[in-house]
Amino acid sequence: MNNRKLVLENGMVFEGEGFGSFKEKLAEIVFNTSVIGYQEILSDPSYCGQIVCMTYPLIGNYGLADDDYESKNIYMSGFVVHEYNDLPSNFRFTRTLGEVMEEAGACGISGVDTREIVRLIRDNGSMKALICDIDKPYEECMEMIKNYEYPKNQVQTVSTKKVWYSRTPNPKNTVVCVDCGVKLNIIRKLNQAGCNVVVVPYNTTKEEILRYKPDGLFLSNGPGDPENVTPVIHLIKEMKGVVPILGICLGHQMIGLAYGAKTYKMKFGHRGGNHPVKNLDTDKVEITSQNHSFAIDIKSLEGTGLRLTHINLLDNEAEGMMDDKNGVIAVQYHPESAAGPEDSEYIFNRFMDLMKKGGDFNAKKNRY
């Protein structure tokens, strides 16, 4: 029986069956084209304050496994799916998708035409949406949507509130991770590369970071508009040239802003595991995993000291930048591949090489 509905900002209504939490959720609706990885998507802090419509028609069929979460909390507002399966077939699963969503207060709706919803978002752009009970008056729904304003404190919401550590045997380097909503597989990749990782809140100062005597600084992915994350933008300006820096997704955008480039909000963003990206240094094409609403304006890179290293072959959007002089690497996509292809894992090796060189930067004498 249909007991829930999805109301879009453009006035369209889709009736379906609820799963997960049965609270009301009002948020921005976006779509993701991944075939697998709904657990990683659900637990990715970058989806804070968003409702995600999945293009793959069957969701929930392999349950959730304890080792596959990308964060310790669920920040997503809701899932919109064509068919929800509550009887998983997977020897690794420990809980169902609906159970975890109910605990986290995330709403789900199934039995709707996700193809039509995705086309609406593709053609008109991401928009506000409400998941609620089917008998809620339409006029009341539209009034709620009209009065809703997108939050500007998502990074503050998802960032760690205290320092924590992820250590590895026989470490080669110490990396400080500025947590703007970091995915755990990024931490795992840094550990596998031989790095002890110190995860700090997004508003940690340069002086506090240097107390850990880092060999490198990592700027994580995260939700929202990069222009709102002013503490990290200021930190980048202070830290460039002191130690090598790697930024992924939101980190990529914040590096661009710190160098004087500009960002803009995309029509519907990039979310999926099959985005073709060309490496301009090698002329090779990599298939990448992506999740972002904002992007760097390529024209604004001129004169910033950053050179373009990667572009998206679908829309020529900036996918990678580098400051060779100061050892700064920035990529818009997700080289940690959770879930997604592993074509771009070499980015972590490139970061390791920069840390191995150590102090070939102008500010070596002021490092610690």
Coordinates of C-alpha atoms in Angstrom, one line a residue:
M1 CA 0.0 0.0 0.0
N2 CA 1.2 3.5 -0.8
N3 CA 1.6 5.3 2.5
R4 CA 4.2 8.0 1.7
K5 CA 4.8 10.6 -1.0
L6 CA 7.6 12.6 -2.4
V7 CA 6.7 16.2 -3.2
L8 CA 9.1 18.2 -5.5
E9 CA 9.7 21.9 -5.5
N10 CA 8.2 22.1 -9.1
G11 CA 4.9 20.8 -7.7
M12 CA 5.1 17.2 -8.9
V13 CA 4.0 14.4 -6.4
F14 CA 5.1 10.8 -6.4
E15 CA 3.3 8.3 -4.2
G16 CA 5.0 5.2 -2.9
E17 CA 5.7 2.9 0.1
G18 CA 7.9 4.1 2.9
F19 CA 10.9 2.3 4.5
G20 CA 13.4 3.4 7.1
S21 CA 12.2 6.3 9.3
F22 CA 8.7 7.6 8.9
K23 CA 9.6 11.1 9.9
E24 CA 9.2 14.0 7.5
K25 CA 12.3 15.1 5.7
L26 CA 12.8 18.2 3.6
A27 CA 16.1 18.6 1.8
E28 CA 17.7 19.0 -1.6
I29 CA 17.1 16.0 -4.0
V30 CA 19.9 14.7 -6.2
F31 CA 20.5 11.5 -8.1
N32 CA 23.3 8.9 -8.1
T33 CA 24.0 6.6 -11.1
S34 CA 26.0 3.9 -9.2
V35 CA 25.0 0.3 -9.7
I36 CA 26.4 -0.8 -6.4
G37 CA 27.5 0.9 -3.2
Y38 CA 24.2 2.1 -1.6
Q39 CA 25.7 1.5 1.9
E40 CA 28.7 3.7 1.1
I41 CA 26.4 6.3 -0.3
L42 CA 24.1 6.1 2.7
S43 CA 27.1 6.6 5.1
D44 CA 29.0 9.2 3.1
P45 CA 28.9 12.5 5.1
S46 CA 29.0 14.4 1.8
Y47 CA 25.2 13.7 1.5
C48 CA 24.4 15.6 4.6
G49 CA 21.1 17.3 4.2
Q50 CA 20.3 15.6 0.8
I51 CA 17.7 13.1 -0.5
V52 CA 19.3 10.7 -3.0
C53 CA 17.4 9.2 -5.9
M54 CA 19.1 6.0 -7.1
T55 CA 19.0 5.3 -10.8
Y56 CA 19.7 1.5 -10.3
P57 CA 16.2 0.0 -9.8
L58 CA 16.9 -2.5 -7.0
I59 CA 18.2 -1.3 -3.6
G60 CA 18.7 -3.2 -0.4
N61 CA 19.2 -6.6 -1.9
Y62 CA 22.6 -7.3 -0.3
G63 CA 22.0 -5.6 3.1
L64 CA 24.6 -3.7 5.1
A65 CA 27.9 -5.1 6.3
D66 CA 29.7 -3.9 9.4
D67 CA 33.0 -3.2 7.5
D68 CA 31.6 -1.2 4.6
Y69 CA 30.5 2.0 6.4
E70 CA 32.1 5.3 5.3
S71 CA 31.4 7.1 8.5
K72 CA 30.2 6.3 12.0
N73 CA 27.0 8.2 11.6
I74 CA 24.3 8.6 8.9
Y75 CA 23.7 12.2 7.8
M76 CA 21.7 11.6 4.6
S77 CA 18.0 12.7 4.8
G78 CA 16.5 10.1 2.5
F79 CA 16.6 7.5 -0.3
V80 CA 14.3 7.4 -3.3
V81 CA 14.3 4.0 -5.0
H82 CA 12.2 2.1 -7.5
E83 CA 12.3 -1.3 -5.7
Y84 CA 13.3 -1.8 -2.0
N85 CA 14.4 -5.3 -0.9
D86 CA 14.1 -6.1 2.8
L87 CA 15.3 -9.7 2.5
P88 CA 19.0 -9.5 1.7
S89 CA 21.0 -12.3 0.2
N90 CA 24.6 -11.9 1.3
F91 CA 26.7 -13.9 3.7
R92 CA 28.4 -10.7 5.0
F93 CA 25.2 -8.7 5.8
T94 CA 24.4 -7.9 9.4
R95 CA 21.5 -5.5 9.1
T96 CA 19.0 -4.4 6.5
L97 CA 19.1 -1.0 4.9
G98 CA 15.7 -0.1 6.4
E99 CA 16.8 -0.9 9.9
V100 CA 19.8 1.4 9.8
M101 CA 17.8 4.2 8.2
E102 CA 15.1 3.9 10.8
E103 CA 17.7 4.2 13.6
A104 CA 19.4 7.2 11.9
G105 CA 16.1 9.0 11.2
A106 CA 16.6 8.8 7.4
C107 CA 13.4 8.4 5.3
G108 CA 13.0 6.1 2.3
I109 CA 10.3 5.8 -0.4
S110 CA 10.0 3.0 -2.9
G111 CA 7.7 2.1 -5.8
V112 CA 8.1 5.5 -7.5
D113 CA 9.2 6.1 -11.1
T114 CA 12.9 7.0 -10.5
R115 CA 13.5 7.3 -14.2
E116 CA 11.1 10.2 -14.4
I117 CA 12.5 11.8 -11.2
V118 CA 16.0 11.6 -12.6
R119 CA 15.0 13.2 -15.9
L120 CA 13.3 16.0 -14.0
I121 CA 16.5 16.7 -12.0
R122 CA 18.7 16.4 -15.1
D123 CA 16.6 18.8 -17.1
N124 CA 15.6 21.3 -14.4
G125 CA 18.5 20.9 -11.9
S126 CA 18.6 19.7 -8.3
M127 CA 15.7 21.1 -6.2
K128 CA 14.0 21.0 -2.8
A129 CA 11.9 17.9 -2.0
L130 CA 9.8 16.6 0.9
I131 CA 9.2 13.0 1.9
C132 CA 6.0 12.8 4.1
D133 CA 2.9 10.9 4.8
I134 CA 0.6 10.5 1.9
D135 CA -2.4 12.3 3.5
K136 CA -0.4 15.5 4.3
P137 CA -2.2 18.4 2.5
Y138 CA -0.6 19.4 -0.8
E139 CA -0.8 23.1 0.0
E140 CA 0.9 22.6 3.3
C141 CA 3.7 20.6 1.6
M142 CA 4.4 23.3 -1.0
E143 CA 4.4 26.0 1.7
M144 CA 7.0 24.1 3.7
I145 CA 9.2 23.7 0.6
K146 CA 8.8 27.3 -0.3
N147 CA 10.0 28.4 3.1
Y148 CA 12.9 26.0 3.4
E149 CA 16.4 27.4 3.1
Y150 CA 19.5 25.2 2.4
P151 CA 21.7 24.9 5.5
K152 CA 25.2 26.5 5.4
N153 CA 26.7 24.6 8.4
Q154 CA 26.9 21.0 6.9
V155 CA 30.7 20.8 7.5
Q156 CA 30.3 21.8 11.1
T157 CA 27.6 19.1 11.5
V158 CA 29.7 16.2 10.1
S159 CA 33.2 17.1 11.2
T160 CA 34.7 15.3 14.1
K161 CA 34.4 17.1 17.4
K162 CA 37.7 15.9 18.8
V163 CA 41.0 14.5 17.5
W164 CA 41.2 10.8 16.8
Y165 CA 44.0 8.6 15.4
S166 CA 44.2 5.8 12.8
R167 CA 47.6 4.1 13.1
T168 CA 49.4 1.6 10.9
P169 CA 52.3 -0.8 11.6
N170 CA 55.8 0.5 10.7
P171 CA 54.6 4.0 9.6
K172 CA 56.6 6.0 7.1
N173 CA 54.8 9.3 7.5
T174 CA 52.3 11.2 9.7
V175 CA 49.4 12.8 7.9
V176 CA 47.0 15.3 9.5
C177 CA 43.5 14.9 8.0
V178 CA 41.3 18.0 8.3
D179 CA 37.9 16.4 8.6
C180 CA 35.2 18.1 6.6
G181 CA 33.2 14.9 6.3
V182 CA 36.0 12.4 5.5
K183 CA 35.1 8.9 4.2
L184 CA 36.7 6.1 6.1
N185 CA 38.2 4.4 3.1
I186 CA 40.4 7.4 2.5
I187 CA 41.8 6.9 6.0
R188 CA 42.3 3.2 5.1
K189 CA 44.1 4.0 1.9
L190 CA 46.5 6.4 3.8
N191 CA 47.1 3.7 6.4
Q192 CA 47.8 1.1 3.6
A193 CA 50.3 3.6 2.1
G194 CA 52.2 3.6 5.4
C195 CA 50.8 6.7 7.0
N196 CA 49.7 7.3 10.6
V197 CA 46.7 9.6 10.3
V198 CA 45.6 12.2 12.9
V199 CA 42.1 13.3 12.2
V200 CA 41.3 16.8 13.4
P201 CA 38.2 19.1 13.4
Y202 CA 37.7 21.4 10.4
N203 CA 38.5 24.5 12.3
T204 CA 41.9 23.4 13.7
T205 CA 44.5 26.1 13.4
K206 CA 48.0 25.9 11.8
E207 CA 49.7 26.0 15.2
E208 CA 47.7 23.0 16.5
I209 CA 48.4 21.0 13.3
L210 CA 52.1 21.6 13.5
R211 CA 52.2 20.2 17.0
Y212 CA 51.7 16.7 15.4
K213 CA 54.8 17.3 13.2
P214 CA 53.0 16.2 10.1
D215 CA 54.8 15.1 6.9
G216 CA 51.6 15.9 4.9
L217 CA 48.2 17.6 5.2
F218 CA 45.0 16.0 3.8
L219 CA 41.9 18.0 3.1
S220 CA 38.8 15.8 3.0
N221 CA 35.6 15.6 1.1
G222 CA 32.5 17.0 2.6
P223 CA 29.0 18.5 2.1
G224 CA 27.8 21.9 1.1
D225 CA 29.3 25.1 -0.5
P226 CA 33.1 25.4 -0.2
E227 CA 32.8 29.1 0.2
N228 CA 31.2 28.5 3.7
V229 CA 34.3 26.7 5.0
T230 CA 36.4 29.7 5.6
P231 CA 38.6 28.2 8.4
V232 CA 40.0 25.6 6.0
I233 CA 40.5 28.1 3.2
H234 CA 42.5 30.3 5.6
L235 CA 44.5 27.2 6.7
I236 CA 45.4 26.3 3.2
K237 CA 46.9 29.8 2.6
E238 CA 49.0 29.3 5.7
M239 CA 50.1 25.7 5.1
K240 CA 51.0 25.7 1.4
G241 CA 54.7 25.3 1.0
V242 CA 55.1 24.1 4.6
V243 CA 54.2 20.4 4.0
P244 CA 52.7 18.6 0.9
I245 CA 48.9 18.9 0.7
L246 CA 46.3 16.6 -0.9
G247 CA 42.7 17.7 -1.3
I248 CA 39.8 15.5 -2.5
C249 CA 36.4 16.7 -3.6
L250 CA 35.5 19.5 -1.2
G251 CA 39.2 19.7 -0.4
H252 CA 39.9 20.3 -4.1
Q253 CA 37.4 23.1 -4.2
M254 CA 38.7 24.8 -1.0
I255 CA 42.3 24.6 -2.5
G256 CA 41.0 26.4 -5.6
L257 CA 39.4 29.1 -3.4
A258 CA 42.5 29.6 -1.3
Y259 CA 44.6 30.2 -4.5
G260 CA 42.1 32.8 -5.8
A261 CA 40.1 30.6 -8.2
K262 CA 36.2 30.7 -8.2
T263 CA 33.7 27.9 -7.6
Y264 CA 30.1 27.6 -8.9
K265 CA 27.1 25.3 -8.2
M266 CA 26.5 22.8 -10.9
K267 CA 23.0 22.2 -12.4
F268 CA 22.7 18.7 -10.9
G269 CA 26.2 17.7 -9.9
H270 CA 28.3 14.6 -10.5
R271 CA 27.3 11.5 -8.5
G272 CA 28.1 8.0 -9.7
G273 CA 30.9 5.5 -10.3
N274 CA 31.4 5.8 -14.0
H275 CA 32.7 9.4 -14.8
P276 CA 35.4 9.5 -17.5
V277 CA 38.3 11.8 -16.5
K278 CA 41.2 12.6 -18.7
N279 CA 44.7 12.9 -17.1
L280 CA 46.2 15.8 -19.0
D281 CA 49.8 14.7 -18.0
T282 CA 49.5 11.2 -19.4
D283 CA 46.6 11.5 -21.9
K284 CA 45.0 8.5 -20.3
V285 CA 41.3 8.3 -19.4
E286 CA 40.3 7.1 -15.9
I287 CA 36.9 5.9 -14.8
T288 CA 36.1 7.6 -11.5
S289 CA 33.7 7.7 -8.6
Q290 CA 32.3 11.2 -7.9
N291 CA 29.9 13.0 -5.6
H292 CA 29.8 16.8 -5.7
S293 CA 27.5 19.8 -6.4
F294 CA 30.1 22.5 -6.7
A295 CA 33.0 22.8 -9.2
I296 CA 36.0 25.0 -10.0
D297 CA 35.7 27.5 -12.7
I298 CA 38.5 26.5 -15.1
K299 CA 38.8 30.1 -16.5
S300 CA 39.5 31.4 -13.0
L301 CA 42.6 29.2 -12.6
E302 CA 44.7 31.6 -14.8
G303 CA 47.4 33.3 -12.7
T304 CA 46.6 31.4 -9.5
G305 CA 49.7 29.2 -9.5
L306 CA 47.6 26.1 -10.0
R307 CA 47.8 24.1 -13.2
L308 CA 44.9 22.0 -14.5
T309 CA 45.8 18.2 -14.5
H310 CA 42.5 16.5 -15.1
I311 CA 39.2 17.3 -16.9
N312 CA 35.8 15.5 -17.0
L313 CA 35.1 14.2 -20.5
L314 CA 31.4 14.6 -20.1
D315 CA 31.3 18.4 -19.5
N316 CA 35.0 19.6 -19.4
E317 CA 34.7 20.4 -15.7
A318 CA 37.9 20.7 -13.7
E319 CA 38.8 17.4 -12.1
G320 CA 42.4 17.9 -10.9
M321 CA 44.9 20.7 -10.2
M322 CA 48.4 20.9 -8.9
D323 CA 50.8 23.5 -7.5
D324 CA 54.2 21.9 -8.4
K325 CA 56.2 24.5 -6.6
N326 CA 54.6 24.0 -3.2
G327 CA 53.6 20.3 -3.5
V328 CA 49.8 20.7 -3.5
I329 CA 47.6 18.1 -5.2
A330 CA 43.8 18.5 -5.7
V331 CA 41.4 16.1 -7.3
Q332 CA 37.6 16.5 -7.6
Y333 CA 36.8 12.8 -7.9
H334 CA 37.3 10.0 -5.3
P335 CA 40.5 8.0 -5.8
E336 CA 39.8 5.9 -2.7
S337 CA 37.0 4.1 -4.8
A338 CA 34.3 3.3 -2.2
A339 CA 32.3 2.2 -4.0
G340 CA 33.7 2.6 -7.5
P341 CA 36.6 1.8 -9.9
E342 CA 40.3 1.8 -8.8
D343 CA 41.8 3.6 -11.8
S344 CA 42.9 6.7 -9.8
E345 CA 44.5 5.2 -6.6
Y346 CA 47.9 6.4 -7.9
I347 CA 47.0 9.8 -6.4
F348 CA 47.9 8.5 -3.0
N349 CA 51.3 7.3 -4.3
R350 CA 51.9 10.7 -5.7
F351 CA 51.2 12.2 -2.3
M352 CA 53.6 9.7 -0.7
D353 CA 56.3 10.7 -3.2
L354 CA 55.9 14.4 -2.2
M355 CA 56.2 13.5 1.5
K356 CA 59.2 11.3 0.7
K357 CA 60.9 14.4 -0.8
G358 CA 60.2 16.1 2.5
G359 CA 61.3 19.6 2.4
D360 CA 61.8 20.7 -1.2
F361 CA 59.6 23.6 -0.5
N362 CA 60.3 27.3 0.1
A363 CA 59.0 27.2 3.7
K364 CA 61.2 24.2 4.9
K365 CA 63.0 26.3 7.4
N366 CA 59.6 27.4 9.0
R367 CA 58.2 23.9 8.9
Y368 CA 57.8 23.2 12.6

